[in-house]
PDB file of C-alpha atoms and ligand atoms in Angstrom:
ATOM      1  CA  MET A 125      -0.070   0.082   0.086  1.00 82.00           C
ATOM      2  CA  LYS A 126       1.652   3.281  -1.032  1.00 90.00           C
ATOM      3  CA  CYS A 127       2.181   6.138   1.298  1.00 94.00           C
ATOM      4  CA  PRO A 128      -0.438   8.795   0.874  1.00 94.00           C
ATOM      5  CA  PHE A 129       2.098  11.473   2.220  1.00 95.00           C
ATOM      6  CA  CYS A 130       5.620  10.452   0.242  1.00 97.00           C
ATOM      7  CA  GLY A 131       4.319   7.786  -2.037  1.00 95.00           C
ATOM      8  CA  TYR A 132       6.628   5.313  -0.720  1.00 96.00           C
ATOM      9  CA  ASN A 133       5.661   1.165  -1.069  1.00 94.00           C
ATOM     10  CA  ASP A 134       6.322   0.041   2.193  1.00 95.00           C
ATOM     11  CA  SER A 135       4.490   0.772   5.570  1.00 96.00           C
ATOM     12  CA  LYS A 136       4.412  -1.518   8.714  1.00 96.00           C
ATOM     13  CA  VAL A 137       1.068  -2.472  10.592  1.00 95.00           C
ATOM     14  CA  LEU A 138       1.179  -0.857  13.881  1.00 95.00           C
ATOM     15  CA  ASP A 139      -2.760  -2.118  14.695  1.00 94.00           C
ATOM     16  CA  THR A 140      -4.948  -4.448  13.213  1.00 93.00           C
ATOM     17  CA  ARG A 141      -8.829  -4.231  14.466  1.00 91.00           C
ATOM     18  CA  PRO A 142     -12.136  -5.629  12.850  1.00 87.00           C
ATOM     19  CA  THR A 143     -14.973  -2.950  12.535  1.00 82.00           C
ATOM     20  CA  ASP A 144     -18.316  -3.408  10.834  1.00 73.00           C
ATOM     21  CA  GLU A 145     -19.057  -6.718  12.759  1.00 75.00           C
ATOM     22  CA  GLY A 146     -16.042  -7.905  11.415  1.00 75.00           C
ATOM     23  CA  TYR A 147     -16.790  -7.554   7.742  1.00 76.00           C
ATOM     24  CA  THR A 148     -14.218  -4.669   7.367  1.00 84.00           C
ATOM     25  CA  ILE A 149     -10.822  -4.641   8.938  1.00 89.00           C
ATOM     26  CA  ARG A 150      -9.016  -1.886   9.972  1.00 92.00           C
ATOM     27  CA  ARG A 151      -5.163  -1.524   9.836  1.00 94.00           C
ATOM     28  CA  ARG A 152      -3.231   2.044  11.121  1.00 95.00           C
ATOM     29  CA  ARG A 153       0.100   1.734   9.048  1.00 96.00           C
ATOM     30  CA  GLU A 154       3.201   3.780   9.394  1.00 97.00           C
ATOM     31  CA  CYS A 155       5.377   4.548   6.388  1.00 97.00           C
ATOM     32  CA  LEU A 156       8.949   2.784   6.676  1.00 97.00           C
ATOM     33  CA  LYS A 157      10.165   6.334   4.900  1.00 97.00           C
ATOM     34  CA  CYS A 158       8.827   9.138   6.107  1.00 97.00           C
ATOM     35  CA  GLN A 159       7.085   7.639   9.306  1.00 97.00           C
ATOM     36  CA  LYS A 160       3.844   9.312   8.945  1.00 97.00           C
ATOM     37  CA  ARG A 161       0.817   7.297  10.040  1.00 96.00           C
ATOM     38  CA  PHE A 162      -2.365   6.540   7.814  1.00 96.00           C
ATOM     39  CA  THR A 163      -5.030   4.072   7.688  1.00 94.00           C
ATOM     40  CA  THR A 164      -6.184   0.962   5.311  1.00 93.00           C
ATOM     41  CA  TYR A 165      -9.418  -0.896   5.389  1.00 89.00           C
ATOM     42  CA  GLU A 166      -9.805  -4.602   3.959  1.00 86.00           C
ATOM     43  CA  LYS A 167     -13.077  -5.532   3.088  1.00 80.00           C
ATOM     44  CA  ILE A 168     -14.409  -9.070   1.456  1.00 73.00           C
ATOM     45  CA  GLU A 169     -14.304  -8.527  -2.150  1.00 64.00           C
ATOM     46  CA  GLN A 170     -18.084  -9.216  -3.482  1.00 64.00           C
ATOM     47  CA  SER A 171     -17.866  -8.471  -7.170  1.00 70.00           C
ATOM     48  CA  PRO A 172     -17.076 -11.759  -9.066  1.00 79.00           C
ATOM     49  CA  VAL A 173     -13.787 -11.703 -11.668  1.00 88.00           C
ATOM     50  CA  MET A 174     -15.046 -11.169 -15.247  1.00 91.00           C
ATOM     51  CA  VAL A 175     -13.894 -12.925 -17.935  1.00 92.00           C
ATOM     52  CA  ILE A 176     -13.095 -11.565 -21.394  1.00 92.00           C
ATOM     53  CA  LYS A 177     -14.193 -13.562 -24.362  1.00 89.00           C
ATOM     54  CA  LYS A 178     -12.554 -13.733 -27.656  1.00 85.00           C
ATOM     55  CA  ASP A 179     -15.138 -10.969 -28.656  1.00 89.00           C
ATOM     56  CA  GLY A 180     -14.762  -8.866 -26.180  1.00 90.00           C
ATOM     57  CA  ASN A 181     -17.820  -9.519 -24.324  1.00 91.00           C
ATOM     58  CA  ARG A 182     -17.434  -9.869 -20.493  1.00 91.00           C
ATOM     59  CA  GLN A 183     -19.193 -12.393 -18.375  1.00 90.00           C
ATOM     60  CA  ALA A 184     -18.658 -13.428 -14.670  1.00 89.00           C
ATOM     61  CA  PHE A 185     -15.739 -16.305 -13.756  1.00 90.00           C
ATOM     62  CA  ASP A 186     -17.893 -19.388 -13.481  1.00 89.00           C
ATOM     63  CA  ARG A 187     -16.205 -22.653 -12.573  1.00 89.00           C
ATOM     64  CA  GLU A 188     -18.966 -25.005 -13.458  1.00 89.00           C
ATOM     65  CA  LYS A 189     -18.071 -23.943 -16.761  1.00 89.00           C
ATOM     66  CA  ILE A 190     -14.509 -25.035 -16.575  1.00 91.00           C
ATOM     67  CA  ILE A 191     -15.447 -27.998 -15.055  1.00 92.00           C
ATOM     68  CA  LYS A 192     -18.340 -28.749 -17.708  1.00 90.00           C
ATOM     69  CA  GLY A 193     -15.170 -28.222 -20.287  1.00 89.00           C
ATOM     70  CA  MET A 194     -12.804 -30.756 -18.613  1.00 92.00           C
ATOM     71  CA  ILE A 195     -15.332 -33.267 -18.235  1.00 92.00           C
ATOM     72  CA  LYS A 196     -16.066 -33.064 -21.700  1.00 90.00           C
ATOM     73  CA  SER A 197     -12.025 -33.714 -22.664  1.00 90.00           C
ATOM     74  CA  CYS A 198     -11.770 -36.311 -19.961  1.00 92.00           C
ATOM     75  CA  GLU A 199     -14.495 -38.428 -20.725  1.00 91.00           C
ATOM     76  CA  LYS A 200     -13.933 -41.950 -21.335  1.00 92.00           C
ATOM     77  CA  ARG A 201     -10.510 -41.306 -19.639  1.00 92.00           C
ATOM     78  CA  PRO A 202      -9.274 -42.255 -15.941  1.00 93.00           C
ATOM     79  CA  VAL A 203      -9.401 -39.382 -14.143  1.00 91.00           C
ATOM     80  CA  SER A 204     -11.471 -38.789 -11.467  1.00 91.00           C
ATOM     81  CA  ALA A 205     -14.253 -36.157 -10.975  1.00 90.00           C
ATOM     82  CA  ASP A 206     -12.088 -35.167  -7.564  1.00 91.00           C
ATOM     83  CA  LYS A 207      -8.948 -34.773  -9.802  1.00 93.00           C
ATOM     84  CA  ILE A 208     -11.009 -32.443 -12.132  1.00 93.00           C
ATOM     85  CA  GLU A 209     -12.231 -30.504  -8.990  1.00 91.00           C
ATOM     86  CA  GLU A 210      -8.784 -30.033  -7.625  1.00 92.00           C
ATOM     87  CA  ALA A 211      -7.803 -28.895 -10.991  1.00 94.00           C
ATOM     88  CA  VAL A 212     -10.304 -26.327 -11.316  1.00 93.00           C
ATOM     89  CA  ASN A 213      -9.820 -25.146  -7.431  1.00 92.00           C
ATOM     90  CA  ASN A 214      -6.111 -24.865  -8.372  1.00 93.00           C
ATOM     91  CA  ILE A 215      -7.279 -22.753 -11.126  1.00 93.00           C
ATOM     92  CA  GLU A 216      -9.467 -20.322  -8.816  1.00 90.00           C
ATOM     93  CA  LYS A 217      -6.489 -20.117  -6.526  1.00 89.00           C
ATOM     94  CA  LYS A 218      -4.091 -18.855  -9.049  1.00 91.00           C
ATOM     95  CA  ILE A 219      -6.640 -16.006 -10.522  1.00 90.00           C
ATOM     96  CA  GLU A 220      -7.029 -15.232  -6.783  1.00 84.00           C
ATOM     97  CA  ASN A 221      -3.830 -14.698  -6.184  1.00 85.00           C
ATOM     98  CA  SER A 222      -3.444 -12.365  -9.079  1.00 86.00           C
ATOM     99  CA  MET A 223      -5.433 -10.197  -7.966  1.00 82.00           C
ATOM    100  CA  ARG A 224      -6.917  -9.485 -10.858  1.00 86.00           C
ATOM    101  CA  ARG A 225     -10.506  -8.457 -11.763  1.00 86.00           C
ATOM    102  CA  GLU A 226     -10.619  -9.417 -15.239  1.00 91.00           C
ATOM    103  CA  ILE A 227      -8.741 -12.532 -16.963  1.00 93.00           C
ATOM    104  CA  THR A 228      -9.192 -13.498 -20.253  1.00 92.00           C
ATOM    105  CA  SER A 229     -10.783 -16.750 -21.602  1.00 89.00           C
ATOM    106  CA  LEU A 230      -7.701 -17.237 -23.219  1.00 87.00           C
ATOM    107  CA  GLU A 231      -5.648 -17.115 -20.284  1.00 91.00           C
ATOM    108  CA  ILE A 232      -8.176 -19.355 -18.630  1.00 92.00           C
ATOM    109  CA  GLY A 233      -7.801 -22.187 -21.358  1.00 90.00           C
ATOM    110  CA  GLU A 234      -3.974 -21.902 -20.888  1.00 90.00           C
ATOM    111  CA  MET A 235      -4.252 -22.700 -17.168  1.00 93.00           C
ATOM    112  CA  VAL A 236      -6.865 -25.896 -17.799  1.00 93.00           C
ATOM    113  CA  MET A 237      -4.383 -27.079 -20.152  1.00 91.00           C
ATOM    114  CA  ASN A 238      -1.724 -26.858 -17.552  1.00 92.00           C
ATOM    115  CA  GLU A 239      -3.851 -28.885 -15.653  1.00 94.00           C
ATOM    116  CA  LEU A 240      -4.873 -31.299 -17.422  1.00 93.00           C
ATOM    117  CA  LYS A 241      -1.353 -31.615 -18.987  1.00 90.00           C
ATOM    118  CA  ASP A 242      -0.402 -33.525 -15.465  1.00 90.00           C
ATOM    119  CA  LEU A 243      -3.527 -35.350 -15.492  1.00 92.00           C
ATOM    120  CA  ASP A 244      -3.690 -37.130 -18.484  1.00 92.00           C
ATOM    121  CA  GLU A 245      -2.360 -36.876 -21.992  1.00 88.00           C
ATOM    122  CA  VAL A 246      -5.231 -38.027 -24.264  1.00 89.00           C
ATOM    123  CA  SER A 247      -7.513 -35.485 -22.108  1.00 90.00           C
ATOM    124  CA  TYR A 248      -5.056 -32.842 -22.564  1.00 90.00           C
ATOM    125  CA  VAL A 249      -4.582 -33.061 -26.684  1.00 87.00           C
ATOM    126  CA  ARG A 250      -8.636 -33.056 -26.654  1.00 87.00           C
ATOM    127  CA  PHE A 251      -8.849 -29.976 -25.001  1.00 88.00           C
ATOM    128  CA  ALA A 252      -5.948 -27.906 -26.952  1.00 85.00           C
ATOM    129  CA  SER A 253      -7.033 -29.402 -30.241  1.00 82.00           C
ATOM    130  CA  VAL A 254     -10.601 -27.774 -29.312  1.00 79.00           C
ATOM    131  CA  TYR A 255      -9.359 -25.023 -27.706  1.00 76.00           C
ATOM    132  CA  ARG A 256      -6.509 -23.905 -29.961  1.00 73.00           C
ATOM    133  CA  GLU A 257      -8.654 -24.246 -33.090  1.00 69.00           C
ATOM    134  CA  PHE A 258      -5.744 -25.835 -34.793  1.00 60.00           C
ATOM    135  CA  LYS A 259      -6.602 -24.795 -38.569  1.00 59.00           C
ATOM    136  CA  ASP A 260      -4.435 -27.617 -39.880  1.00 62.00           C
ATOM    137  CA  LEU A 261      -3.249 -30.938 -39.113  1.00 63.00           C
ATOM    138  CA  GLN A 262       0.475 -29.446 -38.983  1.00 67.00           C
ATOM    139  CA  SER A 263      -0.125 -27.104 -36.222  1.00 68.00           C
ATOM    140  CA  PHE A 264      -1.804 -29.965 -34.374  1.00 67.00           C
ATOM    141  CA  VAL A 265       1.230 -32.480 -34.809  1.00 69.00           C
ATOM    142  CA  ASP A 266       3.512 -29.417 -33.912  1.00 74.00           C
ATOM    143  CA  GLU A 267       1.548 -29.127 -30.622  1.00 71.00           C
ATOM    144  CA  LEU A 268       1.906 -32.919 -29.736  1.00 71.00           C
ATOM    145  CA  GLU A 269       5.356 -32.695 -30.784  1.00 74.00           C
ATOM    146  CA  SER A 270       6.227 -30.142 -28.448  1.00 76.00           C
ATOM    147  CA  PHE A 271       4.220 -31.562 -25.476  1.00 71.00           C
ATOM    148  CA  VAL A 272       5.743 -35.239 -26.052  1.00 71.00           C
ATOM    149  CA  LYS A 273       9.233 -32.978 -26.000  1.00 74.00           C
ATOM    150  CA  LYS A 274       8.708 -31.621 -22.828  1.00 70.00           C
ATOM    151  CA  LYS A 275       7.382 -34.552 -21.046  1.00 62.00           C
ATOM    152  CA  ASN A 276      10.711 -36.619 -21.535  1.00 60.00           C
TER     153      ASN A 276
HETATM  154 ZN1  LIG B 293       5.926   8.009   3.445  1.00 61.75          ZN
END
């Protein structure tokens, strides 16, 4: 949190206390550079992360959608529902940790591929082929080759 007086990036917390019946945390901070004090409030984020689609439209992040996409790719493969759930949890955590309010559908697709890579090769290739919309057989083969190389 930037100091409002000198703009320095680091401060120490002197005091933390819940307000608003615990829905807000108030922190008294001291700038490590100019030693002036200021207060910050931490609130629970209510608005969902927005996903920017290829056509530029935005949609609230929907984990069910990702799960459905993954289930489709893992059809008749030895990937349990638990594993899929876990993968989506990882993806959600990554987005949360990035602290971003918006993310592109492309980035989500890449994250799904990363998870599938570790789960099941066939599912991964299925997902990648739909997702990357391979224009021709060669680009599909290239992807497969680079995948196999990474594995070995
Ligand atoms: Zn300062």
